[in-house]
Short mmCIF file of C-alpha atoms in Angstrom, two decimals:
data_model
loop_
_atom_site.label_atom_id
_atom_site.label_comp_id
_atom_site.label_asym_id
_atom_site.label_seq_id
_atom_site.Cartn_x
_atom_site.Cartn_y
_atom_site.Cartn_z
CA UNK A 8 -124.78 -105.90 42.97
CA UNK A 9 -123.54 -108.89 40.59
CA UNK A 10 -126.21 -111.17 42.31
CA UNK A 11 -130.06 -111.30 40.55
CA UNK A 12 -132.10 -112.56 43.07
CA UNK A 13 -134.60 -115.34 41.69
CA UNK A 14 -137.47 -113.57 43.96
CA UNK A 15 -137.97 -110.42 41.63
CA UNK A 16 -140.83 -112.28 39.69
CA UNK A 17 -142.94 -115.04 40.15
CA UNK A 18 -142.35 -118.42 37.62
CA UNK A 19 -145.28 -119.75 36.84
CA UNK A 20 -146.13 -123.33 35.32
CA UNK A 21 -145.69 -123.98 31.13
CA UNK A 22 -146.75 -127.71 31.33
CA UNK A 23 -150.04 -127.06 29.33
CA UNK A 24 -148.52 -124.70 26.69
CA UNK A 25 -146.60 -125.31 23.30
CA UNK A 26 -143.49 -124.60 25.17
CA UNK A 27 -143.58 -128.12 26.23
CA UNK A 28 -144.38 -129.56 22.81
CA UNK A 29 -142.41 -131.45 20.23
CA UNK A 30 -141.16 -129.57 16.99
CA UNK A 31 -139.39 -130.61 14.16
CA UNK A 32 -136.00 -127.63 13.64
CA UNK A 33 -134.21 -128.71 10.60
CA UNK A 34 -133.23 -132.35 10.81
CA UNK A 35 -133.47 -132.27 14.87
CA UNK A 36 -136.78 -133.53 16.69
CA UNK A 37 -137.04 -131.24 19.43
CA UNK A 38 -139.25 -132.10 22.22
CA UNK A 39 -139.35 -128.63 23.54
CA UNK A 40 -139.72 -125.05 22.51
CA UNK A 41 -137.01 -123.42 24.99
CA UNK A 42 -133.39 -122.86 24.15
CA UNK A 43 -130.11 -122.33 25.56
CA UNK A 44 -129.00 -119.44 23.80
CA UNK A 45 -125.68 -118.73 22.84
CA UNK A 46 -123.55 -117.06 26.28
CA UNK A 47 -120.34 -116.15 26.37
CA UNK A 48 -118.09 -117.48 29.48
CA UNK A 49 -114.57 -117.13 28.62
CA UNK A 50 -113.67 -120.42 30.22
CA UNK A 51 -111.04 -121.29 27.06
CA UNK A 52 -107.47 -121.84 27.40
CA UNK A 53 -105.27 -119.22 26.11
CA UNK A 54 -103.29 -118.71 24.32
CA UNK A 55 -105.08 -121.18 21.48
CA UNK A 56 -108.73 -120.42 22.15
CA UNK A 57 -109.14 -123.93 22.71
CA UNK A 58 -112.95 -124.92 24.79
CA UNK A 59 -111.98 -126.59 27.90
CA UNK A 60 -112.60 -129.82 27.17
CA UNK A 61 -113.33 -131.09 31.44
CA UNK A 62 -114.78 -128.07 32.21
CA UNK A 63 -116.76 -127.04 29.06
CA UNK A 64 -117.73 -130.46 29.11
CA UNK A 65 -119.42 -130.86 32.34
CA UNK A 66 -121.10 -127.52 31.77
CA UNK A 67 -123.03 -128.29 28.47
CA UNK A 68 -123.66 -131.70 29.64
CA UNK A 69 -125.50 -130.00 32.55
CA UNK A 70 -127.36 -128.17 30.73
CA UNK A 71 -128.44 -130.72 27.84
CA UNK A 72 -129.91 -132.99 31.03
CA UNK A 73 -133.53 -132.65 29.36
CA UNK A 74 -133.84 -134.43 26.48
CA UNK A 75 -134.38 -133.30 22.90
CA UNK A 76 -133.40 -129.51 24.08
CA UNK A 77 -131.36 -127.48 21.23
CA UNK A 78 -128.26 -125.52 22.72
CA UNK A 79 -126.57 -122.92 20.90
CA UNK A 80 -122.92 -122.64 22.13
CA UNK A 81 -121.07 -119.39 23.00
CA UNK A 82 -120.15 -117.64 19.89
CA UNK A 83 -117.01 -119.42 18.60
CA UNK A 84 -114.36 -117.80 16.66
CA UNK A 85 -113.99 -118.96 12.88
CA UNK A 86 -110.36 -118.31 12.27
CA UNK A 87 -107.62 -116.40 14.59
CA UNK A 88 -108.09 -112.82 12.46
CA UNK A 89 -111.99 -113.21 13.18
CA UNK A 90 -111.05 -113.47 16.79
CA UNK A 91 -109.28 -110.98 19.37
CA UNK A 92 -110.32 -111.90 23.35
CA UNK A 93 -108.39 -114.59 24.51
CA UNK A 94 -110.27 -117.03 26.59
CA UNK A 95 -112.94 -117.17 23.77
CA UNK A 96 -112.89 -120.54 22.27
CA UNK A 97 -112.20 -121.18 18.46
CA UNK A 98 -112.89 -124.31 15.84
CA UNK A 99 -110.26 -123.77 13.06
CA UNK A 100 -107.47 -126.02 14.41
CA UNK A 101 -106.78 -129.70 15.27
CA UNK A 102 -106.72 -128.91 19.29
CA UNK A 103 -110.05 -126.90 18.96
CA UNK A 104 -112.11 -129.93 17.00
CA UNK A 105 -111.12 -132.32 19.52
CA UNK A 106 -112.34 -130.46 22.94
CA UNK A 107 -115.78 -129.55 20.74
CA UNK A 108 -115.72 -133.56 19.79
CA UNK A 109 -116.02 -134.34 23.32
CA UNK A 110 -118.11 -131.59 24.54
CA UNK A 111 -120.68 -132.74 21.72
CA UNK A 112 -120.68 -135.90 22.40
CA UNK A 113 -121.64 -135.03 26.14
CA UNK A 114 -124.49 -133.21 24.56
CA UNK A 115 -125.65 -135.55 22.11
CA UNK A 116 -125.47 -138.86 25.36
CA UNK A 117 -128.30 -136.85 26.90
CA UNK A 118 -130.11 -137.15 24.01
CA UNK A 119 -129.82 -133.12 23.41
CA UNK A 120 -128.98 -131.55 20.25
CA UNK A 121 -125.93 -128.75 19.58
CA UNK A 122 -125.77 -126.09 16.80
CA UNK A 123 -122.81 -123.45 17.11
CA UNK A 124 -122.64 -119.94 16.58
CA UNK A 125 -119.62 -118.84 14.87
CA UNK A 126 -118.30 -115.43 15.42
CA UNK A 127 -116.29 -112.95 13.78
CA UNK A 128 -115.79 -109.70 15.99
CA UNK A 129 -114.73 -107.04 13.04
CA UNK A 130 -114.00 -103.26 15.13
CA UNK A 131 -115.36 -104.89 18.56
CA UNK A 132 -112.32 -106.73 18.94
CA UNK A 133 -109.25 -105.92 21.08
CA UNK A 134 -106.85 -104.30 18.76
CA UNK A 135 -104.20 -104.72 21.39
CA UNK A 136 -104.33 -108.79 21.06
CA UNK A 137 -104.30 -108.83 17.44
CA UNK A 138 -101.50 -106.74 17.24
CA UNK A 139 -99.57 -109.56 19.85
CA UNK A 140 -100.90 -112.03 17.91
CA UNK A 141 -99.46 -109.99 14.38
CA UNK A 142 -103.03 -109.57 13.04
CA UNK A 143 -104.64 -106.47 11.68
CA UNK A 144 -107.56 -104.70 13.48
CA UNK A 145 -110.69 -105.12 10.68
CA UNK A 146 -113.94 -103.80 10.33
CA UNK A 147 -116.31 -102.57 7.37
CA UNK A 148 -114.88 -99.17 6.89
CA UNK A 149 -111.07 -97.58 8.10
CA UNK A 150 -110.48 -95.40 10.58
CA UNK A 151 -114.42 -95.89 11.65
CA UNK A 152 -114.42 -96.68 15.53
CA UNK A 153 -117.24 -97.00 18.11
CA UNK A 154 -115.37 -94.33 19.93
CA UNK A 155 -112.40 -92.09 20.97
CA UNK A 156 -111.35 -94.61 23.36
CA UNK A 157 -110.80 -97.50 21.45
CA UNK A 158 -109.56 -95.17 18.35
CA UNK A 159 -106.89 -94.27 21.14
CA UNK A 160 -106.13 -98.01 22.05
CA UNK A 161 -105.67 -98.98 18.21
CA UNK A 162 -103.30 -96.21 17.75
CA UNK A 163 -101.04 -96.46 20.65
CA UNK A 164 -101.02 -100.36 19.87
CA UNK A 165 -99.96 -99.33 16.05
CA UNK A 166 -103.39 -101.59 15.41
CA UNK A 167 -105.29 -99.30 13.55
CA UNK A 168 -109.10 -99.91 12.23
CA UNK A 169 -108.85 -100.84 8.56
CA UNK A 170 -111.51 -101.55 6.20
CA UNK A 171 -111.73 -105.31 4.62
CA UNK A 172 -110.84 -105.34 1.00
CA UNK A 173 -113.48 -107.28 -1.15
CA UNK A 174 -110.95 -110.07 -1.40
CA UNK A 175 -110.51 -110.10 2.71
CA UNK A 176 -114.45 -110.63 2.35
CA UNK A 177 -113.52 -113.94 0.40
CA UNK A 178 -111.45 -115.18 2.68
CA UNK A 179 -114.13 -114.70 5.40
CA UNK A 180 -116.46 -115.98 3.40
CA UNK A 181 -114.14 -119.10 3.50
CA UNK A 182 -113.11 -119.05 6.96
CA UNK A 183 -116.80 -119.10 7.62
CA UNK A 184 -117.23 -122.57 5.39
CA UNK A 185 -114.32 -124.12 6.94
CA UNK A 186 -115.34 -123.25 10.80
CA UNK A 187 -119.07 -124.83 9.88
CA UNK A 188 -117.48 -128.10 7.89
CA UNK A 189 -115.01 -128.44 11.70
CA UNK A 190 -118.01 -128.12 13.60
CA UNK A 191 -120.29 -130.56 12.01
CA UNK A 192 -117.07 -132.90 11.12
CA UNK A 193 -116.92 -132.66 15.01
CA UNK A 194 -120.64 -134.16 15.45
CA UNK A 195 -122.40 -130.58 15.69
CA UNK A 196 -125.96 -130.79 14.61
CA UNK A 197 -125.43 -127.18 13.00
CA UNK A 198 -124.49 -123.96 13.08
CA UNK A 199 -125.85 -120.43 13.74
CA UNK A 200 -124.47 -117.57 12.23
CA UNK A 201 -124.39 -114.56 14.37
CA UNK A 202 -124.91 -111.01 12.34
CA UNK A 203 -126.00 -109.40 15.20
CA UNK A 204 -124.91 -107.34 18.53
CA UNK A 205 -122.67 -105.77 16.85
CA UNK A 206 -119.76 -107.74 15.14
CA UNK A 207 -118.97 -107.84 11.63
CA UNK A 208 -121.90 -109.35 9.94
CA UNK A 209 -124.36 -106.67 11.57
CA UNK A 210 -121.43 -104.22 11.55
CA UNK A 211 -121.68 -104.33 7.38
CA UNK A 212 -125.54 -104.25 8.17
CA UNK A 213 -125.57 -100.94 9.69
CA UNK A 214 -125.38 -97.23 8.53
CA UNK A 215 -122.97 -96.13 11.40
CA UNK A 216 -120.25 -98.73 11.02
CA UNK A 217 -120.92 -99.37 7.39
CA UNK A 218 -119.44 -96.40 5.01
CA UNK A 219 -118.15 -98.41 2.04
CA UNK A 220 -118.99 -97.35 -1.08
CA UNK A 221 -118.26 -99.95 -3.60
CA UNK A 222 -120.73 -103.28 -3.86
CA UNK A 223 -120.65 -103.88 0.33
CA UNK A 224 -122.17 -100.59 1.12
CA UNK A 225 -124.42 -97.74 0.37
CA UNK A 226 -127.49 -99.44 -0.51
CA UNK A 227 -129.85 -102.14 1.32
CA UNK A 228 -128.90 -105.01 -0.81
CA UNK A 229 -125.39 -104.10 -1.35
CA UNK A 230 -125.32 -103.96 2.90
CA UNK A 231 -126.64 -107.49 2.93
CA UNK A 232 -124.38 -108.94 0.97
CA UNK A 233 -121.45 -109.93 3.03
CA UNK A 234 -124.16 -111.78 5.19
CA UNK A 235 -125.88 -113.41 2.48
CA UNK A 236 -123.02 -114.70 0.93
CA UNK A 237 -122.66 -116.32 4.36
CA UNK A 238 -125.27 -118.07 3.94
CA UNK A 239 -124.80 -119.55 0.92
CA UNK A 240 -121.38 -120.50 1.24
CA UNK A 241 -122.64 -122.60 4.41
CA UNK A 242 -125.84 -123.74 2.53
CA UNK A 243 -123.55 -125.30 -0.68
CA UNK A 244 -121.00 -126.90 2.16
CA UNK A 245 -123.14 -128.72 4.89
CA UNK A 246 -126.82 -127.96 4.02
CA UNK A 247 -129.82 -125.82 4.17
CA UNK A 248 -131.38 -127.52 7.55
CA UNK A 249 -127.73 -127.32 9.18
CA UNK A 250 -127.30 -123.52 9.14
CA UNK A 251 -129.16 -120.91 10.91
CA UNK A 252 -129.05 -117.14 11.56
CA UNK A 253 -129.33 -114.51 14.32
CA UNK A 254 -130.44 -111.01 13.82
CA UNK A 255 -130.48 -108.20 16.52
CA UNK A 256 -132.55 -105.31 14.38
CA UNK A 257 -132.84 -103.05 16.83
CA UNK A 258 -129.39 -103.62 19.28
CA UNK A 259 -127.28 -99.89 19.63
CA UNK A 260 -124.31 -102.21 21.40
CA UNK A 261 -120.91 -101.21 19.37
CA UNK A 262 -122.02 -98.18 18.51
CA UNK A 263 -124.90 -99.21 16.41
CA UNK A 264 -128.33 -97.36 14.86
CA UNK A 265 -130.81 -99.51 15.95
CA UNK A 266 -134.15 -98.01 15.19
CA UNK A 267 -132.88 -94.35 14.55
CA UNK A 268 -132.03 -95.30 11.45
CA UNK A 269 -135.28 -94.67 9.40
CA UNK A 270 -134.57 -97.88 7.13
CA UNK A 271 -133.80 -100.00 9.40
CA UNK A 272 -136.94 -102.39 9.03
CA UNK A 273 -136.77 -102.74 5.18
CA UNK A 274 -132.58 -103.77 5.97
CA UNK A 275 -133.79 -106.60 7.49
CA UNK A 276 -137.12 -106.95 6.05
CA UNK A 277 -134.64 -107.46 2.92
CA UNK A 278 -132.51 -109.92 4.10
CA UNK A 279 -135.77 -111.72 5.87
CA UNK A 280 -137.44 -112.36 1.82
CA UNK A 281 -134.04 -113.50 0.65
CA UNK A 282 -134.00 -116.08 3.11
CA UNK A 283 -137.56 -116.63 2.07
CA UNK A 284 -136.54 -116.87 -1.15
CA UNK A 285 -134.10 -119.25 -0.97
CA UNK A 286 -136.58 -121.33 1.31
CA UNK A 287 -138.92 -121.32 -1.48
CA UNK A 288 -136.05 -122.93 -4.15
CA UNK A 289 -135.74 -125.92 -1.63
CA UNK A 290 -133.04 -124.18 0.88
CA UNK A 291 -134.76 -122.97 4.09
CA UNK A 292 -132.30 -122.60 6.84
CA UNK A 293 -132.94 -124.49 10.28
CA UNK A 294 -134.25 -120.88 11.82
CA UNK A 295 -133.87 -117.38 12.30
CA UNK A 296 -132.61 -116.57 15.86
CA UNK A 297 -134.10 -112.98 16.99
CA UNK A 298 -133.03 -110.41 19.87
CA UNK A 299 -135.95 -108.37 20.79
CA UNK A 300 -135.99 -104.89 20.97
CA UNK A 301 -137.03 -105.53 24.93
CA UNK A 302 -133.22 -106.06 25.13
CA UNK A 303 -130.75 -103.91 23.48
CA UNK A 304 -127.88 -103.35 25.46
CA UNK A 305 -126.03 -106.83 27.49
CA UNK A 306 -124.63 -104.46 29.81
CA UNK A 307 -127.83 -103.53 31.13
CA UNK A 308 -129.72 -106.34 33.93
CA UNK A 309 -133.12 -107.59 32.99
CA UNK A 310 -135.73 -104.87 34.93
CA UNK A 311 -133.17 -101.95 34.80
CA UNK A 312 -134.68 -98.88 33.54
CA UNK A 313 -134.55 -98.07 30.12
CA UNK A 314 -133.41 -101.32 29.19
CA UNK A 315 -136.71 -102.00 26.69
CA UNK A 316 -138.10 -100.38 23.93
CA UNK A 317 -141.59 -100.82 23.42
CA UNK A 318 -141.76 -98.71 20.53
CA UNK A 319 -140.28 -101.14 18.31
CA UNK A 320 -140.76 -104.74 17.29
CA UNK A 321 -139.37 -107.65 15.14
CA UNK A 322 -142.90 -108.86 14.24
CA UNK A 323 -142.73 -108.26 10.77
CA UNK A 324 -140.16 -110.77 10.18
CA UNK A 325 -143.34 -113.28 10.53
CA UNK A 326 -145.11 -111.85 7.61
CA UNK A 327 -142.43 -112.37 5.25
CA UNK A 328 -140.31 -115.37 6.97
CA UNK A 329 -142.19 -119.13 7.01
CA UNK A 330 -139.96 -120.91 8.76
CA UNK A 331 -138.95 -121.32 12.59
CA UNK A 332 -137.57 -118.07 14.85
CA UNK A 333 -136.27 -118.14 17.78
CA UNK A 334 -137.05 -115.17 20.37
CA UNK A 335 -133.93 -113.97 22.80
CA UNK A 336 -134.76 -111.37 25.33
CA UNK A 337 -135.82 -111.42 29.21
CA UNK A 338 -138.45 -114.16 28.52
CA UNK A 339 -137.27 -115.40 32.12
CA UNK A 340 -138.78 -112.95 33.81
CA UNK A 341 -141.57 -112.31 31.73
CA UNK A 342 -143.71 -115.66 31.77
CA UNK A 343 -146.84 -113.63 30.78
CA UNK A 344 -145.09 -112.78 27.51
CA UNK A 345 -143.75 -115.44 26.85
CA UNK A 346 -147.32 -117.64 27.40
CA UNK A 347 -148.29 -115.21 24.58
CA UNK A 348 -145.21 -115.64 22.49
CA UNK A 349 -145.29 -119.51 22.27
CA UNK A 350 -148.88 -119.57 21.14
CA UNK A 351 -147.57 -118.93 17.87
CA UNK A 352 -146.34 -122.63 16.32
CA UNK A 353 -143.52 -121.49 14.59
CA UNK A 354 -141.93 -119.58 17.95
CA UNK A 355 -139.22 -121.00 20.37
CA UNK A 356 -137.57 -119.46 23.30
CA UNK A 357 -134.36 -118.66 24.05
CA UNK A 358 -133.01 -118.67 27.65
CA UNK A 359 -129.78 -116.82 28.42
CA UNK A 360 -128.50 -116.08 31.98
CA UNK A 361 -131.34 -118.11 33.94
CA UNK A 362 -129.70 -121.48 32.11
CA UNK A 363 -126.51 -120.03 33.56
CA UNK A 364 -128.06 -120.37 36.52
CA UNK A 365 -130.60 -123.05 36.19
CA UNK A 366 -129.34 -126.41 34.98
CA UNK A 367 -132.12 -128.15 35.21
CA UNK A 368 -134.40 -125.03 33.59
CA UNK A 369 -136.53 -126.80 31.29
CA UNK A 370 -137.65 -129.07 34.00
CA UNK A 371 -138.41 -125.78 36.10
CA UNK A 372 -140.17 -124.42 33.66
CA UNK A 373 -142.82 -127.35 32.93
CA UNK A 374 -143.50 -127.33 36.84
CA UNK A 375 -143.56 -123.38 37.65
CA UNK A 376 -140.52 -123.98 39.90
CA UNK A 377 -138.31 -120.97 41.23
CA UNK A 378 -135.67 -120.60 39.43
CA UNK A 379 -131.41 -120.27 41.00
CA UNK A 380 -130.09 -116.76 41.27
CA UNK A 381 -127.18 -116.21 39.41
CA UNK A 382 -123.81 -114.37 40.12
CA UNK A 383 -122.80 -111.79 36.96
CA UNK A 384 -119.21 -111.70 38.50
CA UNK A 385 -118.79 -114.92 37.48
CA UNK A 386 -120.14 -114.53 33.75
CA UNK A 387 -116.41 -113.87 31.98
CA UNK A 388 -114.08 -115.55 34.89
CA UNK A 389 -111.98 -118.64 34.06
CA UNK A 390 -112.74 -121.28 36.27
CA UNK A 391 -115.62 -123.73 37.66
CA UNK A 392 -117.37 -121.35 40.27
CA UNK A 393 -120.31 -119.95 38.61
CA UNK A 394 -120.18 -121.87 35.85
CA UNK A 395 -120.60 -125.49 36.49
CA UNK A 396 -121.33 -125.68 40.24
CA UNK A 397 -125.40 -124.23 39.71
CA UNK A 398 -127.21 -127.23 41.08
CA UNK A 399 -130.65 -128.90 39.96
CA UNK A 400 -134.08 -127.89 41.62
CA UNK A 401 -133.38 -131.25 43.78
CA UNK A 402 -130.26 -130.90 45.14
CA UNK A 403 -131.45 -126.50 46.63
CA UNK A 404 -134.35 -128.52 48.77
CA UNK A 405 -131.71 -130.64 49.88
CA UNK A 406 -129.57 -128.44 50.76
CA UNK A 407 -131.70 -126.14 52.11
CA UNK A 408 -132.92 -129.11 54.62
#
């Protein structure tokens, strides 16, 4: 059923706690502790990948009604090769700057702030659009899919999987500093990088898409590399307290290790101290943005079985990383986590579907108000239902009367 009913668990009231206090995030003053994390909605124009500037618009404007709350966009495409789904948007050309310039500035009049993710999809994406589109099908190593199916997809679309050279690593490198400069040119307040779920930052991370052998592979550091030269690139063009990063440790989505991969705590307690590192030479990033190991696959709905692992945990990045983090991962329906998660001073919350939902969320949240159901066969469609026609806690008693 593509409806999750809002009466499955009981909201309770977060007035008193720190998820209603102020914090400072790199140069932003929020005034809360819960974020909109980044969702994909398809609701671009294609062909261009170019954010709807009405509709897009109206829906982040929505959603930025509370004041001083941080939303992460949907995870933007850098440059066309980094790209391969077609109503994704983009930020490397003139059209896409000037829908994000307007859907900013709807953020920023409600007093909100914006940072967004930028995306690269490596062997998740659709071979059989890049090939229309005359681009090559990329990932860390050739020939290595996430499965017979999409091996059979490449081939019949003469797309096949092809490892990045180091110098297609520069270029990404580059497409990664020009998509940042566009977005805060635009009026962004940031960006977050995403290396996780995944694509082709945590695709490098990880010992079953990663099989390189030269400096990109093989060894912890040399595995971290592609992502920390990210990082740097993006530090040296727009500033420590403008970029961010998000991790998923312990997804398996595309094919992934997760935690059966006996190293896979010292990979990212690894890249956590070199982040630390660089914090303590005067360049700490805005935050860390983390997926919990409660949710490891997005195809899976909040309380399916199965969909947690309890057996894991991203705590350790707190023991080495002194900066903010951000926590992603059925905190909706978990207020008695969450109560426990925000005690911490350094923690925010991300929200996912419920803000689909739940325009008015942070508001909800403060008073222990029910939050809307929301429709998951309206998550990738292209047009308004489902995405900006959720109403505000006000307008469901009014309706209802």
């Amino acid at each position: 059923m593509a409806l999750y009913e809002n009466n499955k668990f009981e909201p309770v009231s977060f007035k008193d706690t720190n998820l209603l206090k102020p914090i400072k995030v790199g140069n932003m003053e929020l005034k809360h502790r819960a974020v909109m994390g980044p969702l994909t909605r398809f609701r671009a124009k294609a062909p261009g990948n170019v954010p709807n500037a009405d509709l897009t618009y109206d829906y982040y404007k929505q959603r930025a009604q509370r004041p001083g709350t941080l939303i992460v966009t949907e995870s933007t495409f850098i440059s066309a090769r980094a790209g391969g789904y077609d109503y994704a948007p983009g930020i490397w050309s003139d059209e896409q700057i000037k829908s994000w310039k307007k859907i900013f500035e709807g953020i920023h009049e409600k007093k909100s702030y914006v940072f967004v993710q930028l995306w690269a999809l490596g062997r998740l994406a659709n071979p059989v659009d890049l090939a229309r589109d005359g681009l090559k099908f990329e990932g860390p190593t050739t020939d290595d899919y996430t499965d017979e199916g999409t091996k059979e997809v490449a081939e019949k679309a003469k797309n096949p999987l092809v490892g990045l050279s180091q110098e297609d690593i520069k270029q990404y490198v580059d497409d990664y500093v020009k998509a940042a400069k566009n977005a805060v040119d635009a009026g962004a307040d940031g960006v977050e990088i995403h290396s996780g779920s995944g694509f082709l930052l945590s695709q490098f991370l990880d010992v079953n898409a990663n099989k390189r052998t030269d400096k990109y592979g093989g060894s912890i550091e040399n595995r971290a590399r592609f992502t920390l030269e990210v990082v740097d690139a993006l530090i040296d063009a727009i500033g420590a307290e403008r970029v961010a990063i998000r991790f998923a440790p312990f997804m398996v989505f595309g094919n992934l290790a997760g935690s059966s991969n006996p190293n896979q705590i010292a990979q990212f307690a690894y890249l956590a101290g070199e982040l630390e590192k660089r914090a303590k030479e005067g360049k700490r990033i805005a935050y860390i943005h983390l997926i919990e190991p409660r949710f490891m696959d997005p195809g899976k709905v909040e309380d399916e079985e199965g969909s947690e692992d309890n057996t894991v945990t991203n705590d350790f990045f707190y023991s080495i990383w002194k900066g903010i983090i951000i926590k992603s991962g059925n905190y909706a329906i978990h207020p008695e986590v969450t109560k426990d998660v925000v005690s911490d001073k350094r923690t925010l919350i991300s929200y996912g579907r419920f803000f689909i939902s739940t325009p008015d969320l942070v508001d909800r949240l403060e008073k222990g108000l029910k939050l809307n159901s929301y429709d998951r066969s309206t998550f990738y469609t292209q047009d308004a239902k489902g995405y900006t026609d959720y109403q505000n806690y006000s307008e469901t008693v009014k309706a209802a009367a």
